[in-house]
Amino acid sequence: MFVNKNIAVLHATETELLFNFDNGVIAGVTAEAIEFLNELKEENIDVDKLNGDEREFFEFLQDNDFISKNEFSYEVKPVSAYIHLTNKCNLHCVGCYSLDEKRNKYEDMTTKEIKEVILQLRTGGVENLIFSGGEPLLTKNIIEIVRYAKIDCKFPNLILITNGTIFNKAVLGDLAKYIDTVSVSLDTYCSDGKPFLRDPNIFDKIMRSISWLKETGNNVNILPTIHHLNSKYLEEYVNLAKKLGVTISFSILSACFEGELLNYLPNDEDLQTISQFMKKTDMAIEDSSIVEKFHAENYCGAGKTIISVGTDGNVYPCHMLMYDEFCLGNIRKESLIDILKHSQKLNVFKNLNVDKLSGGCKECPFKYFCGGGCRARSYMKYRNVTTRDPYCVLFKDYYGEMTEEMFK
């Protein structure tokens, strides 16, 4: 009998918590159950002679991949990828993660090159492909590209992120044939509201696009970005989603902690407000461990389960770490498999988990819930990917109360 190496145990107030990082399962068990698991690991138990309770726990461990009759595979490969189709954008958003000197200036990859990248991603095991930019709807042959991904490459899940201001009836309508979710990023929540991060007078354009997307059968999700200036208006965004008849998830502004952005980045009070709202509404924050259900995490996934491809073919550990110092290689010049296998820069990410982070993570009782938070935010704040997430307050507040309620 083989015991999964990607599991861990934490002692809670009146129970032991057993975590499986491969599938996210979290279980509250007794100290005796942990001892039983350790005995299995040492091969000191005859599984044919288990009593009723032992047999039930043994079957639970098997059903949830804590143990197996077969040896576990520990191969790590990306299951999600961002592909940035174009650097062109018609807006000027404060804090845009993809804004650089290439914006609206450099040539993008050709349709043929984009297709070759998409094929490599699928061949490499990626299942979730996120089309981003720039503004992806400014990409030449966008429908041809997404059709290729869904029909020819058979991606199980395709997401397209758009700012919602490019209104082309034919293109928006055709997306429904191939895209599983059109995620519309959002700034304000009403037409007469002052914009926070984006250009003025675009709300009604976005609403028109959403209306047409829904009318043509698209699955639409709105994606507001939370920051210091709007963290008190989260309920208004939820009400807007209900009014539109669409789903909603939130992202949280993550950017370098300097210059004009300091006025937008959430402070500790904002983060606690966000935490309380997420607990009350059971909502998710994109690119974080705060999801609809508790999930075992020991790492954010950067460079392991997620990668990002830039408009020039450069490959990065994630879409928030698209800095020159983290460029792993170029997919137009070498295969994705070779990049993931041989890139020296990827080694630091391959070996990272929350137990190797500094800043108090190793001792934190919530470390296997948040997984240490976001490596990109750590870099943006401390210029170091191996220390704690500067939004740690958000996770401590969220998981502190949630776990307390869970194990009362």
JSON list of C-alpha atoms in Angstrom, two decimals, residues 82-174:
[
{"chain": "A", "resi": 82, "resn": "TYR", "atom": "CA", "xyz": [-2.96, 32.24, -20.04]},
{"chain": "A", "resi": 83, "resn": "ILE", "atom": "CA", "xyz": [-2.25, 33.13, -23.64]},
{"chain": "A", "resi": 84, "resn": "HIS", "atom": "CA", "xyz": [-1.97, 36.84, -24.38]},
{"chain": "A", "resi": 85, "resn": "LEU", "atom": "CA", "xyz": [-3.17, 37.22, -27.93]},
{"chain": "A", "resi": 86, "resn": "THR", "atom": "CA", "xyz": [-2.37, 40.88, -28.44]},
{"chain": "A", "resi": 87, "resn": "ASN", "atom": "CA", "xyz": [-0.70, 43.81, -26.72]},
{"chain": "A", "resi": 88, "resn": "LYS", "atom": "CA", "xyz": [-3.26, 46.15, -28.28]},
{"chain": "A", "resi": 89, "resn": "CYS", "atom": "CA", "xyz": [-5.84, 47.71, -26.01]},
{"chain": "A", "resi": 90, "resn": "ASN", "atom": "CA", "xyz": [-8.31, 50.57, -26.32]},
{"chain": "A", "resi": 91, "resn": "LEU", "atom": "CA", "xyz": [-8.37, 51.43, -22.60]},
{"chain": "A", "resi": 92, "resn": "HIS", "atom": "CA", "xyz": [-5.88, 52.87, -20.12]},
{"chain": "A", "resi": 93, "resn": "CYS", "atom": "CA", "xyz": [-6.51, 51.06, -16.84]},
{"chain": "A", "resi": 94, "resn": "VAL", "atom": "CA", "xyz": [-4.53, 51.94, -13.74]},
{"chain": "A", "resi": 95, "resn": "GLY", "atom": "CA", "xyz": [-2.64, 48.90, -12.46]},
{"chain": "A", "resi": 96, "resn": "CYS", "atom": "CA", "xyz": [-3.09, 46.72, -15.55]},
{"chain": "A", "resi": 97, "resn": "TYR", "atom": "CA", "xyz": [-0.91, 43.64, -15.05]},
{"chain": "A", "resi": 98, "resn": "SER", "atom": "CA", "xyz": [-0.11, 43.32, -18.75]},
{"chain": "A", "resi": 99, "resn": "LEU", "atom": "CA", "xyz": [0.79, 46.97, -19.36]},
{"chain": "A", "resi": 100, "resn": "ASP", "atom": "CA", "xyz": [4.36, 47.40, -20.62]},
{"chain": "A", "resi": 101, "resn": "GLU", "atom": "CA", "xyz": [6.32, 49.24, -23.30]},
{"chain": "A", "resi": 102, "resn": "LYS", "atom": "CA", "xyz": [4.86, 46.95, -25.99]},
{"chain": "A", "resi": 103, "resn": "ARG", "atom": "CA", "xyz": [1.31, 48.23, -25.53]},
{"chain": "A", "resi": 104, "resn": "ASN", "atom": "CA", "xyz": [-0.15, 49.24, -28.92]},
{"chain": "A", "resi": 105, "resn": "LYS", "atom": "CA", "xyz": [3.32, 49.30, -30.49]},
{"chain": "A", "resi": 106, "resn": "TYR", "atom": "CA", "xyz": [4.79, 45.84, -31.06]},
{"chain": "A", "resi": 107, "resn": "GLU", "atom": "CA", "xyz": [3.67, 43.26, -33.60]},
{"chain": "A", "resi": 108, "resn": "ASP", "atom": "CA", "xyz": [1.72, 40.34, -32.16]},
{"chain": "A", "resi": 109, "resn": "MET", "atom": "CA", "xyz": [2.21, 36.73, -33.13]},
{"chain": "A", "resi": 110, "resn": "THR", "atom": "CA", "xyz": [0.55, 35.69, -36.36]},
{"chain": "A", "resi": 111, "resn": "THR", "atom": "CA", "xyz": [-2.57, 33.55, -36.37]},
{"chain": "A", "resi": 112, "resn": "LYS", "atom": "CA", "xyz": [-0.45, 30.58, -37.44]},
{"chain": "A", "resi": 113, "resn": "GLU", "atom": "CA", "xyz": [2.00, 31.13, -34.59]},
{"chain": "A", "resi": 114, "resn": "ILE", "atom": "CA", "xyz": [-0.82, 31.50, -32.06]},
{"chain": "A", "resi": 115, "resn": "LYS", "atom": "CA", "xyz": [-2.31, 28.21, -33.24]},
{"chain": "A", "resi": 116, "resn": "GLU", "atom": "CA", "xyz": [1.06, 26.50, -32.88]},
{"chain": "A", "resi": 117, "resn": "VAL", "atom": "CA", "xyz": [1.33, 27.79, -29.31]},
{"chain": "A", "resi": 118, "resn": "ILE", "atom": "CA", "xyz": [-2.21, 26.61, -28.52]},
{"chain": "A", "resi": 119, "resn": "LEU", "atom": "CA", "xyz": [-1.43, 23.16, -29.87]},
{"chain": "A", "resi": 120, "resn": "GLN", "atom": "CA", "xyz": [1.73, 22.94, -27.77]},
{"chain": "A", "resi": 121, "resn": "LEU", "atom": "CA", "xyz": [-0.19, 23.95, -24.66]},
{"chain": "A", "resi": 122, "resn": "ARG", "atom": "CA", "xyz": [-2.81, 21.26, -25.24]},
{"chain": "A", "resi": 123, "resn": "THR", "atom": "CA", "xyz": [-0.19, 18.63, -26.09]},
{"chain": "A", "resi": 124, "resn": "GLY", "atom": "CA", "xyz": [1.59, 19.58, -22.87]},
{"chain": "A", "resi": 125, "resn": "GLY", "atom": "CA", "xyz": [-1.50, 18.72, -20.81]},
{"chain": "A", "resi": 126, "resn": "VAL", "atom": "CA", "xyz": [-3.15, 22.13, -20.36]},
{"chain": "A", "resi": 127, "resn": "GLU", "atom": "CA", "xyz": [-6.91, 21.81, -19.92]},
{"chain": "A", "resi": 128, "resn": "ASN", "atom": "CA", "xyz": [-7.94, 25.35, -19.01]},
{"chain": "A", "resi": 129, "resn": "LEU", "atom": "CA", "xyz": [-6.93, 28.03, -21.50]},
{"chain": "A", "resi": 130, "resn": "ILE", "atom": "CA", "xyz": [-7.53, 31.70, -20.77]},
{"chain": "A", "resi": 131, "resn": "PHE", "atom": "CA", "xyz": [-7.42, 34.16, -23.66]},
{"chain": "A", "resi": 132, "resn": "SER", "atom": "CA", "xyz": [-6.22, 37.56, -22.51]},
{"chain": "A", "resi": 133, "resn": "GLY", "atom": "CA", "xyz": [-4.40, 40.62, -23.82]},
{"chain": "A", "resi": 134, "resn": "GLY", "atom": "CA", "xyz": [-4.33, 43.59, -24.20]},
{"chain": "A", "resi": 135, "resn": "GLU", "atom": "CA", "xyz": [-7.90, 43.30, -25.37]},
{"chain": "A", "resi": 136, "resn": "PRO", "atom": "CA", "xyz": [-8.28, 39.89, -27.06]},
{"chain": "A", "resi": 137, "resn": "LEU", "atom": "CA", "xyz": [-11.24, 41.02, -29.16]},
{"chain": "A", "resi": 138, "resn": "LEU", "atom": "CA", "xyz": [-8.83, 43.30, -31.02]},
{"chain": "A", "resi": 139, "resn": "THR", "atom": "CA", "xyz": [-7.00, 40.19, -32.22]},
{"chain": "A", "resi": 140, "resn": "LYS", "atom": "CA", "xyz": [-7.15, 39.49, -35.93]},
{"chain": "A", "resi": 141, "resn": "ASN", "atom": "CA", "xyz": [-9.00, 36.23, -36.68]},
{"chain": "A", "resi": 142, "resn": "ILE", "atom": "CA", "xyz": [-10.13, 35.82, -33.08]},
{"chain": "A", "resi": 143, "resn": "ILE", "atom": "CA", "xyz": [-12.98, 33.46, -33.95]},
{"chain": "A", "resi": 144, "resn": "GLU", "atom": "CA", "xyz": [-10.69, 31.30, -36.08]},
{"chain": "A", "resi": 145, "resn": "ILE", "atom": "CA", "xyz": [-8.31, 31.07, -33.12]},
{"chain": "A", "resi": 146, "resn": "VAL", "atom": "CA", "xyz": [-10.87, 30.13, -30.47]},
{"chain": "A", "resi": 147, "resn": "ARG", "atom": "CA", "xyz": [-12.52, 27.67, -32.85]},
{"chain": "A", "resi": 148, "resn": "TYR", "atom": "CA", "xyz": [-9.16, 25.99, -33.38]},
{"chain": "A", "resi": 149, "resn": "ALA", "atom": "CA", "xyz": [-8.65, 25.71, -29.62]},
{"chain": "A", "resi": 150, "resn": "LYS", "atom": "CA", "xyz": [-12.07, 24.18, -28.96]},
{"chain": "A", "resi": 151, "resn": "ILE", "atom": "CA", "xyz": [-12.70, 22.07, -32.07]},
{"chain": "A", "resi": 152, "resn": "ASP", "atom": "CA", "xyz": [-9.24, 21.04, -33.27]},
{"chain": "A", "resi": 153, "resn": "CYS", "atom": "CA", "xyz": [-7.34, 20.98, -29.97]},
{"chain": "A", "resi": 154, "resn": "LYS", "atom": "CA", "xyz": [-10.36, 19.97, -27.88]},
{"chain": "A", "resi": 155, "resn": "PHE", "atom": "CA", "xyz": [-9.65, 22.13, -24.85]},
{"chain": "A", "resi": 156, "resn": "PRO", "atom": "CA", "xyz": [-12.16, 21.19, -22.12]},
{"chain": "A", "resi": 157, "resn": "ASN", "atom": "CA", "xyz": [-12.41, 24.76, -20.82]},
{"chain": "A", "resi": 158, "resn": "LEU", "atom": "CA", "xyz": [-11.87, 28.03, -22.67]},
{"chain": "A", "resi": 159, "resn": "ILE", "atom": "CA", "xyz": [-12.20, 31.43, -21.01]},
{"chain": "A", "resi": 160, "resn": "LEU", "atom": "CA", "xyz": [-11.94, 34.78, -22.75]},
{"chain": "A", "resi": 161, "resn": "ILE", "atom": "CA", "xyz": [-11.34, 37.92, -20.67]},
{"chain": "A", "resi": 162, "resn": "THR", "atom": "CA", "xyz": [-12.56, 41.14, -22.28]},
{"chain": "A", "resi": 163, "resn": "ASN", "atom": "CA", "xyz": [-13.09, 44.73, -21.21]},
{"chain": "A", "resi": 164, "resn": "GLY", "atom": "CA", "xyz": [-16.49, 44.60, -22.91]},
{"chain": "A", "resi": 165, "resn": "THR", "atom": "CA", "xyz": [-16.14, 47.77, -24.97]},
{"chain": "A", "resi": 166, "resn": "ILE", "atom": "CA", "xyz": [-15.51, 46.18, -28.38]},
{"chain": "A", "resi": 167, "resn": "PHE", "atom": "CA", "xyz": [-18.98, 45.73, -29.82]},
{"chain": "A", "resi": 168, "resn": "ASN", "atom": "CA", "xyz": [-19.01, 43.52, -32.88]},
{"chain": "A", "resi": 169, "resn": "LYS", "atom": "CA", "xyz": [-22.29, 41.60, -33.15]},
{"chain": "A", "resi": 170, "resn": "ALA", "atom": "CA", "xyz": [-20.94, 38.82, -35.33]},
{"chain": "A", "resi": 171, "resn": "VAL", "atom": "CA", "xyz": [-17.83, 38.21, -33.23]},
{"chain": "A", "resi": 172, "resn": "LEU", "atom": "CA", "xyz": [-19.60, 38.37, -29.86]},
{"chain": "A", "resi": 173, "resn": "GLY", "atom": "CA", "xyz": [-22.29, 36.03, -31.14]},
{"chain": "A", "resi": 174, "resn": "ASP", "atom": "CA", "xyz": [-19.83, 33.50, -32.52]}
]
